[in-house]
Amino acid sequence: MDIIQELERFSEEKQISFSKIAKGMGIGSSTLSEVRKGTYSGDREAILNKIESYLERHKEQMRRIDFVAETQVKKKVFHAINMIKKYVASNARNEILGSAKIAYITGRAGIGKTYALREYVKNYGAKSIFITAENSDTANIIIRKIALAMKKDIEGRRIEAIKEEIKTTLKFTETIIIVDESEHLKPKVIDIVRAIADQTGIGLVFAGTEKLRTQILSQRAEYEYLSSRAAVWMGVSELKIGDIDLIVRRFIKPELEDYKEEELRTIISYINNAVKGSARILENLLGMAYSIATEPENFSKTGGLLTLSYIKAAESMLVII
Ligand SMILES: Nc1ncnc2c1ncn2[C@@H]1O[C@H](COP(=O)(O)OP(=O)(O)OP(=O)(O)O)[C@@H](O)[C@H]1O
Ligand SMILES: [Mg+2]
């Protein structure tokens, strides 16, 4: 089989499009297509080398978390947004413009807030607008971010005009705007988004660290608009052993039957102590431990299963603090 055929088989088996492959190789997709057809007039040999190294890089894929487990954080996030969803549906159905209803979701970094929010967005039947706030975001930048998420052409347009267009488009639609990392926003900026929701009947979700809660509640007098519109204050906490158990078992699902239940429990309990409630550390630890377990010499001894010693090795490489 020549290298082109190998690439075509790779694309077919892994369900990866040629445009994605070309992107991964750092070449244009028309170049790749011409090389495949044999009509490429440039340096064909150079491209074939790139294909070879691409295939080499992708031969041993890292195993990654590609699922969403029913963690407590996920359940709480869904519960909070579901409340907002009901208000929004009723606003749109009855064309009511009450005061906006806001869900505030707060919890420390790395426990799976963003992951759960994105999953919600994926499954929400109506429209949702997902933006991520940054430290330097002013009111104008937030308006622009919302407009861009709505795929509006804002080039050279005045902010007031953009805002009006956003409102017209959103009015009585069942849209939910989700602002992640919103502890970076000044209450003044959050309030601009609140005003849009008041005037359109859409729903709002602000997610962030505890700083978000402190900011809004400490400026209660000045920003009563924000605290009084809270339909839910949802605090989410770090992963518990039950969550870790779900994620670990799902991660090793292809080999689950090869583990002894008792060993698995020991592993899960060790991991639980090591990751200190963080889903992000868990993700890194599992990925690293799995790649250690599948190194050829380990694989021949332990068949790709995770053992306590691989997990400890991964832990020491990640320097978990
Ligand atoms: N429910 C879940 N099921 C499976 N994996 C999860 C789940 N929640 C989180 N993870 C894993 O943990 C990682 C970190 O989660 P996420 O980025 O959502 O955390 P976060 O709370 O938003 O953190 P930060 O505040 O740092 O942005 C995810 O990339 C994913 O690998
Ligand atoms: Mg996040």
mmCIF file of C-alpha atoms and ligand atoms in Angstrom:
data_model
loop_
_atom_site.group_PDB
_atom_site.id
_atom_site.type_symbol
_atom_site.label_atom_id
_atom_site.label_comp_id
_atom_site.label_asym_id
_atom_site.label_seq_id
_atom_site.Cartn_x
_atom_site.Cartn_y
_atom_site.Cartn_z
ATOM 1 C CA MET A 1 0.000 0.000 0.000
ATOM 2 C CA ASP A 2 1.456 3.376 -0.894
ATOM 3 C CA ILE A 3 1.419 6.372 1.377
ATOM 4 C CA ILE A 4 -1.568 7.988 -0.353
ATOM 5 C CA GLN A 5 -3.645 4.856 0.055
ATOM 6 C CA GLU A 6 -2.589 4.665 3.671
ATOM 7 C CA LEU A 7 -3.767 8.226 4.223
ATOM 8 C CA GLU A 8 -7.081 7.494 2.534
ATOM 9 C CA ARG A 9 -7.610 4.488 4.735
ATOM 10 C CA PHE A 10 -6.734 6.532 7.798
ATOM 11 C CA SER A 11 -9.267 9.191 6.809
ATOM 12 C CA GLU A 12 -11.944 6.560 6.234
ATOM 13 C CA GLU A 13 -11.317 4.589 9.428
ATOM 14 C CA LYS A 14 -10.988 7.546 11.751
ATOM 15 C CA GLN A 15 -13.671 9.569 9.992
ATOM 16 C CA ILE A 16 -11.393 12.572 9.603
ATOM 17 C CA SER A 17 -11.988 14.798 6.594
ATOM 18 C CA PHE A 18 -9.165 15.657 4.198
ATOM 19 C CA SER A 19 -9.558 19.322 4.949
ATOM 20 C CA LYS A 20 -8.942 18.588 8.627
ATOM 21 C CA ILE A 21 -5.973 16.415 7.721
ATOM 22 C CA ALA A 22 -4.550 19.161 5.514
ATOM 23 C CA LYS A 23 -4.965 21.615 8.378
ATOM 24 C CA GLY A 24 -3.134 19.239 10.692
ATOM 25 C CA MET A 25 -0.303 18.989 8.172
ATOM 26 C CA GLY A 26 -0.160 22.732 7.774
ATOM 27 C CA ILE A 27 -0.895 22.739 4.029
ATOM 28 C CA GLY A 28 -3.872 23.903 1.989
ATOM 29 C CA SER A 29 -6.627 21.395 1.297
ATOM 30 C CA SER A 30 -6.395 21.975 -2.468
ATOM 31 C CA THR A 31 -2.709 21.049 -2.327
ATOM 32 C CA LEU A 32 -3.550 17.807 -0.576
ATOM 33 C CA SER A 33 -6.308 17.058 -3.026
ATOM 34 C CA GLU A 34 -3.982 17.640 -6.024
ATOM 35 C CA VAL A 35 -1.330 15.421 -4.491
ATOM 36 C CA ARG A 36 -3.909 12.674 -4.067
ATOM 37 C CA LYS A 37 -5.017 13.025 -7.676
ATOM 38 C CA GLY A 38 -1.438 13.189 -8.923
ATOM 39 C CA THR A 39 -1.892 16.605 -10.497
ATOM 40 C CA TYR A 40 0.206 18.594 -8.050
ATOM 41 C CA SER A 41 2.793 20.706 -9.845
ATOM 42 C CA GLY A 42 4.875 21.667 -6.782
ATOM 43 C CA ASP A 43 7.327 19.623 -4.746
ATOM 44 C CA ARG A 44 5.389 16.367 -4.446
ATOM 45 C CA GLU A 45 8.146 14.622 -2.515
ATOM 46 C CA ALA A 46 7.963 17.254 0.259
ATOM 47 C CA ILE A 47 4.224 16.743 0.646
ATOM 48 C CA LEU A 48 4.604 12.963 0.720
ATOM 49 C CA ASN A 49 7.068 13.417 3.578
ATOM 50 C CA LYS A 50 4.543 15.529 5.413
ATOM 51 C CA ILE A 51 1.906 12.850 4.925
ATOM 52 C CA GLU A 52 4.253 10.250 6.289
ATOM 53 C CA SER A 53 5.004 12.209 9.422
ATOM 54 C CA TYR A 54 1.319 13.053 9.857
ATOM 55 C CA LEU A 55 0.431 9.364 9.814
ATOM 56 C CA GLU A 56 3.263 8.648 12.213
ATOM 57 C CA ARG A 57 2.015 11.302 14.646
ATOM 58 C CA HIS A 58 -1.488 9.945 14.582
ATOM 59 C CA LYS A 59 -0.667 6.269 14.813
ATOM 60 C CA GLU A 60 -0.684 6.179 18.574
ATOM 61 C CA GLN A 61 -3.453 8.414 19.630
ATOM 62 C CA MET A 62 -3.654 9.580 23.173
ATOM 63 C CA ARG A 63 -6.712 8.361 24.929
ATOM 64 C CA ARG A 64 -8.707 11.356 26.038
ATOM 65 C CA ILE A 65 -11.916 12.029 27.871
ATOM 66 C CA ASP A 66 -14.422 12.226 25.039
ATOM 67 C CA PHE A 67 -17.585 11.707 27.054
ATOM 68 C CA VAL A 68 -19.626 13.665 29.543
ATOM 69 C CA ALA A 69 -20.191 11.822 32.804
ATOM 70 C CA GLU A 70 -23.132 12.558 35.070
ATOM 71 C CA THR A 71 -21.061 14.302 37.713
ATOM 72 C CA GLN A 72 -22.686 16.365 40.458
ATOM 73 C CA VAL A 73 -21.362 19.486 38.750
ATOM 74 C CA LYS A 74 -22.991 18.528 35.467
ATOM 75 C CA LYS A 75 -26.314 17.802 37.161
ATOM 76 C CA LYS A 76 -26.281 21.090 39.044
ATOM 77 C CA VAL A 77 -25.347 23.124 35.987
ATOM 78 C CA PHE A 78 -28.140 21.505 33.988
ATOM 79 C CA HIS A 79 -30.588 22.041 36.804
ATOM 80 C CA ALA A 80 -29.749 25.734 37.013
ATOM 81 C CA ILE A 81 -30.058 26.359 33.276
ATOM 82 C CA ASN A 82 -33.268 24.341 33.089
ATOM 83 C CA MET A 83 -34.875 26.859 35.433
ATOM 84 C CA ILE A 84 -33.941 29.665 33.080
ATOM 85 C CA LYS A 85 -35.160 27.647 30.110
ATOM 86 C CA LYS A 86 -38.660 27.552 31.599
ATOM 87 C CA TYR A 87 -38.790 31.314 32.091
ATOM 88 C CA VAL A 88 -37.556 31.914 28.598
ATOM 89 C CA ALA A 89 -40.097 29.559 27.068
ATOM 90 C CA SER A 90 -42.914 31.246 28.906
ATOM 91 C CA ASN A 91 -41.688 34.747 28.026
ATOM 92 C CA ALA A 92 -41.565 33.844 24.363
ATOM 93 C CA ARG A 93 -44.900 32.051 24.344
ATOM 94 C CA ASN A 94 -46.769 34.845 26.084
ATOM 95 C CA GLU A 95 -44.651 37.706 24.804
ATOM 96 C CA ILE A 96 -43.985 38.839 28.340
ATOM 97 C CA LEU A 97 -41.127 41.146 29.128
ATOM 98 C CA GLY A 98 -40.684 40.643 32.826
ATOM 99 C CA SER A 99 -37.404 41.395 34.449
ATOM 100 C CA ALA A 100 -34.710 39.057 33.212
ATOM 101 C CA LYS A 101 -34.089 35.872 35.130
ATOM 102 C CA ILE A 102 -30.475 35.069 35.748
ATOM 103 C CA ALA A 103 -28.733 31.863 36.774
ATOM 104 C CA TYR A 104 -25.433 32.405 38.531
ATOM 105 C CA ILE A 105 -23.239 29.322 38.622
ATOM 106 C CA THR A 106 -20.148 29.577 40.771
ATOM 107 C CA GLY A 107 -17.410 27.216 41.792
ATOM 108 C CA ARG A 108 -13.667 26.855 41.790
ATOM 109 C CA ALA A 109 -11.604 26.334 38.644
ATOM 110 C CA GLY A 110 -11.177 22.977 36.993
ATOM 111 C CA ILE A 111 -14.241 21.138 38.263
ATOM 112 C CA GLY A 112 -16.120 20.879 34.989
ATOM 113 C CA LYS A 113 -18.274 23.996 34.717
ATOM 114 C CA THR A 114 -17.317 24.873 31.167
ATOM 115 C CA TYR A 115 -17.594 21.258 30.097
ATOM 116 C CA ALA A 116 -21.146 21.033 31.446
ATOM 117 C CA LEU A 117 -22.156 24.409 29.990
ATOM 118 C CA ARG A 118 -20.946 23.383 26.540
ATOM 119 C CA GLU A 119 -22.791 20.115 26.808
ATOM 120 C CA TYR A 120 -25.958 21.998 27.666
ATOM 121 C CA VAL A 121 -25.499 24.257 24.665
ATOM 122 C CA LYS A 122 -25.089 21.224 22.432
ATOM 123 C CA ASN A 123 -28.388 19.762 23.552
ATOM 124 C CA TYR A 124 -30.475 22.893 23.997
ATOM 125 C CA GLY A 125 -33.127 22.844 21.312
ATOM 126 C CA ALA A 126 -33.347 26.606 20.849
ATOM 127 C CA LYS A 127 -30.533 29.045 20.283
ATOM 128 C CA SER A 128 -27.812 29.687 22.761
ATOM 129 C CA ILE A 129 -25.017 32.189 22.691
ATOM 130 C CA PHE A 130 -21.863 31.119 24.471
ATOM 131 C CA ILE A 131 -19.177 33.655 25.212
ATOM 132 C CA THR A 132 -16.106 33.594 27.411
ATOM 133 C CA ALA A 133 -15.263 36.741 29.318
ATOM 134 C CA GLU A 134 -11.751 38.052 29.721
ATOM 135 C CA ASN A 135 -10.182 40.417 32.159
ATOM 136 C CA SER A 136 -10.060 43.388 29.867
ATOM 137 C CA ASP A 137 -13.606 43.083 28.535
ATOM 138 C CA THR A 138 -15.482 46.338 28.507
ATOM 139 C CA ALA A 139 -19.183 46.722 27.787
ATOM 140 C CA ASN A 140 -18.433 47.364 24.119
ATOM 141 C CA ILE A 141 -16.295 44.277 23.811
ATOM 142 C CA ILE A 142 -19.004 42.123 25.361
ATOM 143 C CA ILE A 143 -21.571 43.509 22.917
ATOM 144 C CA ARG A 144 -19.203 42.704 20.070
ATOM 145 C CA LYS A 145 -18.618 39.210 21.381
ATOM 146 C CA ILE A 146 -22.350 38.596 21.519
ATOM 147 C CA ALA A 147 -22.786 39.975 17.992
ATOM 148 C CA LEU A 148 -19.979 37.770 16.680
ATOM 149 C CA ALA A 149 -21.458 34.707 18.369
ATOM 150 C CA MET A 150 -24.696 35.578 16.553
ATOM 151 C CA LYS A 151 -22.685 35.725 13.309
ATOM 152 C CA LYS A 152 -23.480 39.367 12.757
ATOM 153 C CA ASP A 153 -21.345 41.458 10.484
ATOM 154 C CA ILE A 154 -20.130 44.237 12.762
ATOM 155 C CA GLU A 155 -17.229 45.573 10.730
ATOM 156 C CA GLY A 156 -17.104 49.358 11.039
ATOM 157 C CA ARG A 157 -20.493 49.661 12.727
ATOM 158 C CA ARG A 158 -21.319 51.786 15.745
ATOM 159 C CA ILE A 159 -21.843 49.980 19.015
ATOM 160 C CA GLU A 160 -25.328 51.406 19.567
ATOM 161 C CA ALA A 161 -26.458 50.140 16.178
ATOM 162 C CA ILE A 162 -25.022 46.710 16.890
ATOM 163 C CA LYS A 163 -26.786 46.592 20.232
ATOM 164 C CA GLU A 164 -30.131 47.526 18.691
ATOM 165 C CA GLU A 165 -29.758 44.850 16.066
ATOM 166 C CA ILE A 166 -28.936 42.260 18.730
ATOM 167 C CA LYS A 167 -32.091 43.188 20.614
ATOM 168 C CA THR A 168 -34.283 43.060 17.539
ATOM 169 C CA THR A 169 -32.952 39.639 16.608
ATOM 170 C CA LEU A 170 -33.307 38.255 20.120
ATOM 171 C CA LYS A 171 -36.715 39.564 21.110
ATOM 172 C CA PHE A 172 -39.041 36.743 22.160
ATOM 173 C CA THR A 173 -36.782 34.057 20.843
ATOM 174 C CA GLU A 174 -35.991 31.338 23.357
ATOM 175 C CA THR A 175 -32.337 32.246 23.362
ATOM 176 C CA ILE A 176 -30.083 31.819 26.378
ATOM 177 C CA ILE A 177 -26.869 33.803 26.653
ATOM 178 C CA ILE A 178 -24.190 32.016 28.643
ATOM 179 C CA VAL A 179 -21.185 33.975 29.827
ATOM 180 C CA ASP A 180 -18.375 31.767 31.090
ATOM 181 C CA GLU A 181 -15.600 33.075 33.352
ATOM 182 C CA SER A 182 -17.755 36.057 34.132
ATOM 183 C CA GLU A 183 -15.859 36.838 37.348
ATOM 184 C CA HIS A 184 -13.667 38.854 34.969
ATOM 185 C CA LEU A 185 -16.481 41.283 34.249
ATOM 186 C CA LYS A 186 -17.247 44.383 36.210
ATOM 187 C CA PRO A 187 -20.834 44.410 37.500
ATOM 188 C CA LYS A 188 -21.325 47.449 35.253
ATOM 189 C CA VAL A 189 -20.566 45.264 32.226
ATOM 190 C CA ILE A 190 -22.748 42.390 33.403
ATOM 191 C CA ASP A 191 -25.497 44.923 33.792
ATOM 192 C CA ILE A 192 -25.348 45.794 30.077
ATOM 193 C CA VAL A 193 -26.115 42.176 29.234
ATOM 194 C CA ARG A 194 -28.856 42.189 31.865
ATOM 195 C CA ALA A 195 -30.476 45.179 30.136
ATOM 196 C CA ILE A 196 -30.536 43.320 26.811
ATOM 197 C CA ALA A 197 -32.287 40.390 28.486
ATOM 198 C CA ASP A 198 -34.818 42.676 30.197
ATOM 199 C CA GLN A 199 -35.787 44.087 26.835
ATOM 200 C CA THR A 200 -35.961 40.851 24.883
ATOM 201 C CA GLY A 201 -37.205 38.157 27.264
ATOM 202 C CA ILE A 202 -34.177 35.931 26.726
ATOM 203 C CA GLY A 203 -32.366 34.062 29.509
ATOM 204 C CA LEU A 204 -29.001 34.655 31.103
ATOM 205 C CA VAL A 205 -26.436 32.405 32.693
ATOM 206 C CA PHE A 206 -23.296 33.779 34.299
ATOM 207 C CA ALA A 207 -20.743 31.183 35.319
ATOM 208 C CA GLY A 208 -17.536 31.877 37.169
ATOM 209 C CA THR A 209 -15.501 31.449 40.303
ATOM 210 C CA GLU A 210 -16.608 32.514 43.775
ATOM 211 C CA LYS A 211 -15.317 35.976 42.967
ATOM 212 C CA LEU A 212 -18.406 36.470 40.800
ATOM 213 C CA ARG A 213 -20.728 35.893 43.722
ATOM 214 C CA THR A 214 -18.749 38.183 46.022
ATOM 215 C CA GLN A 215 -18.649 40.938 43.414
ATOM 216 C CA ILE A 216 -22.335 40.932 42.740
ATOM 217 C CA LEU A 217 -23.444 40.583 46.320
ATOM 218 C CA SER A 218 -21.013 43.146 47.675
ATOM 219 C CA GLN A 219 -22.278 45.774 45.281
ATOM 220 C CA ARG A 220 -25.842 44.906 46.010
ATOM 221 C CA ALA A 221 -26.989 48.470 46.456
ATOM 222 C CA GLU A 222 -25.475 49.764 43.266
ATOM 223 C CA TYR A 223 -26.349 46.712 41.210
ATOM 224 C CA GLU A 224 -29.600 45.620 42.667
ATOM 225 C CA TYR A 225 -30.682 44.913 39.105
ATOM 226 C CA LEU A 226 -28.242 42.043 39.099
ATOM 227 C CA SER A 227 -28.858 40.462 42.476
ATOM 228 C CA SER A 228 -32.624 40.855 42.413
ATOM 229 C CA ARG A 229 -32.866 39.093 39.046
ATOM 230 C CA ALA A 230 -31.124 35.989 40.280
ATOM 231 C CA ALA A 231 -33.448 33.069 39.699
ATOM 232 C CA VAL A 232 -30.784 30.642 40.883
ATOM 233 C CA TRP A 233 -27.522 30.939 42.735
ATOM 234 C CA MET A 234 -25.949 27.586 42.094
ATOM 235 C CA GLY A 235 -22.734 26.766 43.891
ATOM 236 C CA VAL A 236 -20.874 23.808 42.444
ATOM 237 C CA SER A 237 -18.191 22.011 44.386
ATOM 238 C CA GLU A 238 -15.229 19.806 43.621
ATOM 239 C CA LEU A 239 -15.480 16.256 42.336
ATOM 240 C CA LYS A 240 -16.398 13.651 44.913
ATOM 241 C CA ILE A 241 -15.307 10.031 44.827
ATOM 242 C CA GLY A 242 -18.574 9.056 43.117
ATOM 243 C CA ASP A 243 -17.770 11.428 40.237
ATOM 244 C CA ILE A 244 -14.195 10.160 40.007
ATOM 245 C CA ASP A 245 -15.511 6.597 39.956
ATOM 246 C CA LEU A 246 -17.843 7.395 37.034
ATOM 247 C CA ILE A 247 -15.151 9.115 34.997
ATOM 248 C CA VAL A 248 -12.419 6.526 35.608
ATOM 249 C CA ARG A 249 -14.670 3.578 34.752
ATOM 250 C CA ARG A 250 -15.851 5.256 31.613
ATOM 251 C CA PHE A 251 -12.279 6.121 30.618
ATOM 252 C CA ILE A 252 -11.147 2.490 30.854
ATOM 253 C CA LYS A 253 -14.384 1.106 29.444
ATOM 254 C CA PRO A 254 -12.780 -0.821 26.560
ATOM 255 C CA GLU A 255 -10.782 -2.882 29.089
ATOM 256 C CA LEU A 256 -13.126 -2.645 32.064
ATOM 257 C CA GLU A 257 -13.783 -6.377 32.185
ATOM 258 C CA ASP A 258 -10.082 -7.144 32.480
ATOM 259 C CA TYR A 259 -9.781 -5.325 35.804
ATOM 260 C CA LYS A 260 -10.359 -6.975 39.161
ATOM 261 C CA GLU A 261 -13.002 -5.003 41.024
ATOM 262 C CA GLU A 262 -10.916 -4.781 44.157
ATOM 263 C CA GLU A 263 -7.864 -3.427 42.341
ATOM 264 C CA LEU A 264 -10.025 -0.959 40.504
ATOM 265 C CA ARG A 265 -11.441 0.370 43.775
ATOM 266 C CA THR A 266 -7.944 0.817 45.146
ATOM 267 C CA ILE A 267 -6.947 2.702 42.003
ATOM 268 C CA ILE A 268 -10.012 4.921 42.100
ATOM 269 C CA SER A 269 -9.516 5.724 45.741
ATOM 270 C CA TYR A 270 -5.864 6.597 45.114
ATOM 271 C CA ILE A 271 -6.804 8.840 42.192
ATOM 272 C CA ASN A 272 -9.477 10.522 44.262
ATOM 273 C CA ASN A 273 -6.888 11.571 46.820
ATOM 274 C CA ALA A 274 -4.398 12.618 44.173
ATOM 275 C CA VAL A 275 -6.607 14.931 42.116
ATOM 276 C CA LYS A 276 -8.099 16.852 45.067
ATOM 277 C CA GLY A 277 -11.468 17.367 43.467
ATOM 278 C CA SER A 278 -10.221 18.734 40.167
ATOM 279 C CA ALA A 279 -11.606 17.337 36.910
ATOM 280 C CA ARG A 280 -8.826 19.005 34.989
ATOM 281 C CA ILE A 281 -6.103 17.283 37.032
ATOM 282 C CA LEU A 282 -8.019 14.027 36.690
ATOM 283 C CA GLU A 283 -8.060 14.441 32.914
ATOM 284 C CA ASN A 284 -4.299 15.019 32.828
ATOM 285 C CA LEU A 285 -3.552 12.194 35.228
ATOM 286 C CA LEU A 286 -5.611 9.636 33.317
ATOM 287 C CA GLY A 287 -4.154 10.667 29.976
ATOM 288 C CA MET A 288 -0.598 10.434 31.282
ATOM 289 C CA ALA A 289 -1.141 7.151 33.132
ATOM 290 C CA TYR A 290 -2.706 5.623 30.044
ATOM 291 C CA SER A 291 0.170 6.625 27.833
ATOM 292 C CA ILE A 292 2.613 5.112 30.331
ATOM 293 C CA ALA A 293 0.540 1.914 30.464
ATOM 294 C CA THR A 294 0.617 1.587 26.692
ATOM 295 C CA GLU A 295 4.338 2.138 26.197
ATOM 296 C CA PRO A 296 5.492 -1.015 24.401
ATOM 297 C CA GLU A 297 7.424 -2.567 27.286
ATOM 298 C CA ASN A 298 4.663 -1.891 29.798
ATOM 299 C CA PHE A 299 2.021 -3.037 27.377
ATOM 300 C CA SER A 300 3.699 -6.401 26.999
ATOM 301 C CA LYS A 301 3.619 -6.862 30.787
ATOM 302 C CA THR A 302 0.250 -5.441 31.769
ATOM 303 C CA GLY A 303 -1.742 -5.410 28.539
ATOM 304 C CA GLY A 304 -2.511 -1.689 28.580
ATOM 305 C CA LEU A 305 -4.289 -1.770 31.937
ATOM 306 C CA LEU A 306 -3.773 1.023 34.444
ATOM 307 C CA THR A 307 -2.003 -0.066 37.596
ATOM 308 C CA LEU A 308 -1.318 1.801 40.784
ATOM 309 C CA SER A 309 2.330 2.143 39.853
ATOM 310 C CA TYR A 310 1.580 3.714 36.453
ATOM 311 C CA ILE A 311 -0.743 6.128 38.161
ATOM 312 C CA LYS A 312 1.929 7.014 40.679
ATOM 313 C CA ALA A 313 4.424 7.486 37.855
ATOM 314 C CA ALA A 314 1.996 9.780 36.056
ATOM 315 C CA GLU A 315 1.357 11.679 39.264
ATOM 316 C CA SER A 316 5.040 12.345 39.775
ATOM 317 C CA MET A 317 5.393 13.573 36.197
ATOM 318 C CA LEU A 318 2.497 15.958 36.595
ATOM 319 C CA VAL A 319 3.817 17.277 39.917
ATOM 320 C CA ILE A 320 0.374 17.626 41.369
ATOM 321 C CA ILE A 321 0.371 20.226 44.092
HETATM 322 N N1 LIG B 1 -18.838 15.650 33.422
HETATM 323 C C1 LIG B 1 -17.619 15.369 32.971
HETATM 324 N N2 LIG B 1 -17.375 14.186 32.364
HETATM 325 C C2 LIG B 1 -16.151 13.910 31.905
HETATM 326 N N3 LIG B 1 -15.101 14.733 31.994
HETATM 327 C C3 LIG B 1 -15.270 15.903 32.581
HETATM 328 C C4 LIG B 1 -16.528 16.287 33.111
HETATM 329 N N4 LIG B 1 -16.391 17.511 33.633
HETATM 330 C C5 LIG B 1 -15.117 17.877 33.438
HETATM 331 N N5 LIG B 1 -14.425 16.917 32.808
HETATM 332 C C6 LIG B 1 -12.997 16.972 32.448
HETATM 333 O O1 LIG B 1 -12.367 18.013 33.169
HETATM 334 C C7 LIG B 1 -11.818 18.997 32.303
HETATM 335 C C8 LIG B 1 -11.945 20.363 32.913
HETATM 336 O O2 LIG B 1 -13.281 20.789 32.944
HETATM 337 P P1 LIG B 1 -13.719 22.310 32.660
HETATM 338 O O3 LIG B 1 -12.798 22.960 31.720
HETATM 339 O O4 LIG B 1 -15.149 22.310 32.346
HETATM 340 O O5 LIG B 1 -13.524 22.917 34.104
HETATM 341 P P2 LIG B 1 -13.955 24.334 34.637
HETATM 342 O O6 LIG B 1 -14.645 24.140 35.937
HETATM 343 O O7 LIG B 1 -14.668 25.120 33.606
HETATM 344 O O8 LIG B 1 -12.547 24.925 34.907
HETATM 345 P P3 LIG B 1 -11.956 26.394 34.708
HETATM 346 O O9 LIG B 1 -12.634 27.180 35.756
HETATM 347 O O10 LIG B 1 -10.488 26.188 34.929
HETATM 348 O O11 LIG B 1 -12.294 26.836 33.329
HETATM 349 C C9 LIG B 1 -12.565 18.810 30.998
HETATM 350 O O12 LIG B 1 -11.783 19.196 29.898
HETATM 351 C C10 LIG B 1 -12.846 17.305 30.977
HETATM 352 O O13 LIG B 1 -11.751 16.586 30.475
HETATM 353 MG MG MG B 2 -14.038 26.874 32.586
#
